Coordinates of C-alpha atoms in Angstrom, one line a residue:
X1 CA -10.4 -29.5 4.0
X2 CA -11.8 -26.7 3.2
X3 CA -10.1 -24.0 1.4
X4 CA -7.7 -21.7 2.5
X5 CA -8.9 -18.0 3.4
X6 CA -7.5 -16.2 0.5
X7 CA -7.7 -12.8 2.2
X8 CA -10.2 -10.3 4.2
X9 CA -12.6 -10.1 0.9
X10 CA -12.9 -13.6 0.0
X11 CA -14.0 -17.1 1.5
X12 CA -14.4 -19.5 -0.7
X13 CA -15.6 -21.6 2.8
X14 CA -18.2 -19.1 2.1
X15 CA -22.3 -20.7 3.0
X16 CA -22.0 -20.3 -1.7
X17 CA -19.1 -21.3 -1.8
X18 CA -19.5 -24.6 -2.0
X19 CA -22.4 -23.8 -4.3
X20 CA -20.3 -22.1 -6.9
X21 CA -18.1 -24.7 -6.8
X22 CA -20.2 -27.0 -8.4
X23 CA -21.4 -25.0 -10.3
X24 CA -18.9 -23.2 -12.0
X25 CA -17.3 -26.9 -13.4
X26 CA -21.0 -28.2 -14.2
X27 CA -20.1 -25.2 -16.6
X28 CA -16.6 -26.2 -17.4
X29 CA -14.2 -24.3 -15.0
X30 CA -11.6 -26.0 -13.6
X31 CA -10.4 -25.5 -10.3
X32 CA -6.9 -24.4 -11.3
X33 CA -8.5 -21.2 -13.1
X34 CA -11.0 -21.1 -9.8
X35 CA -7.2 -20.6 -7.5
X36 CA -5.3 -17.8 -10.5
X37 CA -8.8 -15.3 -10.3
X38 CA -8.4 -16.3 -5.8
X39 CA -5.3 -15.5 -6.0
X40 CA -5.1 -12.3 -8.3
X41 CA -7.8 -10.9 -6.0
X42 CA -6.0 -11.6 -3.0
X43 CA -2.7 -9.7 -5.0
X44 CA -4.4 -7.0 -6.1
X45 CA -6.0 -6.6 -3.3
X46 CA -2.6 -6.8 -1.3
X47 CA -1.4 -4.4 -3.9
X48 CA -3.9 -1.5 -2.9
X49 CA -3.6 -2.3 0.8
X50 CA 0.4 -1.5 0.9
X51 CA -0.1 1.4 -1.7
X52 CA -2.5 3.1 1.1
X53 CA 0.5 2.3 4.6
X54 CA 3.6 4.8 1.8
X55 CA 1.2 6.7 1.4
X56 CA 0.0 6.9 4.4
X57 CA 3.2 7.1 5.7
X58 CA 4.9 9.3 3.1
X59 CA 2.2 11.7 5.0
X60 CA 3.6 11.7 7.9
X61 CA 6.9 11.8 7.6
X62 CA 5.9 15.1 4.9
X63 CA 3.8 16.3 8.0
X64 CA 6.5 16.4 10.6
X65 CA 9.6 18.0 8.5
X66 CA 7.1 21.0 7.3
X67 CA 5.8 21.3 10.4
X68 CA 9.1 20.7 13.0
X69 CA 12.2 21.5 10.0
X70 CA 11.1 22.9 7.1
X71 CA 13.7 23.8 4.5
X72 CA 16.9 22.6 6.8
X73 CA 18.4 19.8 5.7
X74 CA 17.3 17.3 7.4
X75 CA 14.6 16.5 11.0
X76 CA 16.3 14.4 13.5
X77 CA 14.4 11.8 14.5
X78 CA 14.5 11.8 18.3
X79 CA 14.9 15.5 19.3
X80 CA 11.8 16.6 16.5
X81 CA 14.5 19.5 14.6
X82 CA 15.7 20.0 12.5
X83 CA 19.8 20.9 10.6
X84 CA 21.3 22.1 7.8
X85 CA 23.9 19.4 7.3
X86 CA 24.5 19.9 3.9
X87 CA 25.3 23.4 4.3
X88 CA 21.8 24.8 4.3
X89 CA 20.1 23.7 1.2
X90 CA 17.7 21.8 2.6
X91 CA 18.8 18.6 0.7
X92 CA 15.2 16.2 2.5
X93 CA 13.1 18.6 0.6
X94 CA 14.8 18.4 -2.3
X95 CA 15.4 14.7 -2.5
X96 CA 11.1 14.0 -1.1
X97 CA 10.3 16.4 -4.6
X98 CA 10.2 13.8 -7.1
X99 CA 8.9 10.8 -4.5
X100 CA 6.5 13.4 -3.3
X101 CA 5.0 13.9 -7.4
X102 CA 5.1 10.5 -8.1
X103 CA 3.0 9.9 -4.7
X104 CA 0.0 12.1 -5.8
X105 CA 0.9 14.6 -3.6
X106 CA 0.8 17.5 -5.6

């Protein structure tokens, strides 16, 4: 068989892939080094994708809290209304501030 597809960006079975493998063998690179490099690239790409998804989800959640329940303790997910269940301290706001800061929502 051919090389497994590691990510959307890297296809080792691409038209130039066999030529690159032959060139690497002439240069002394091992297959283990090649696959290690491929795996690192794949993991970096997947980590970036996961980071983007997490930021997008947090942006969605925070925007809805601002629009529907600003200053309330929590946002009810089904009704979309705010409710004070912790004495009206705005617990969602207090609890989320450090997460928002770490995610770059300054």
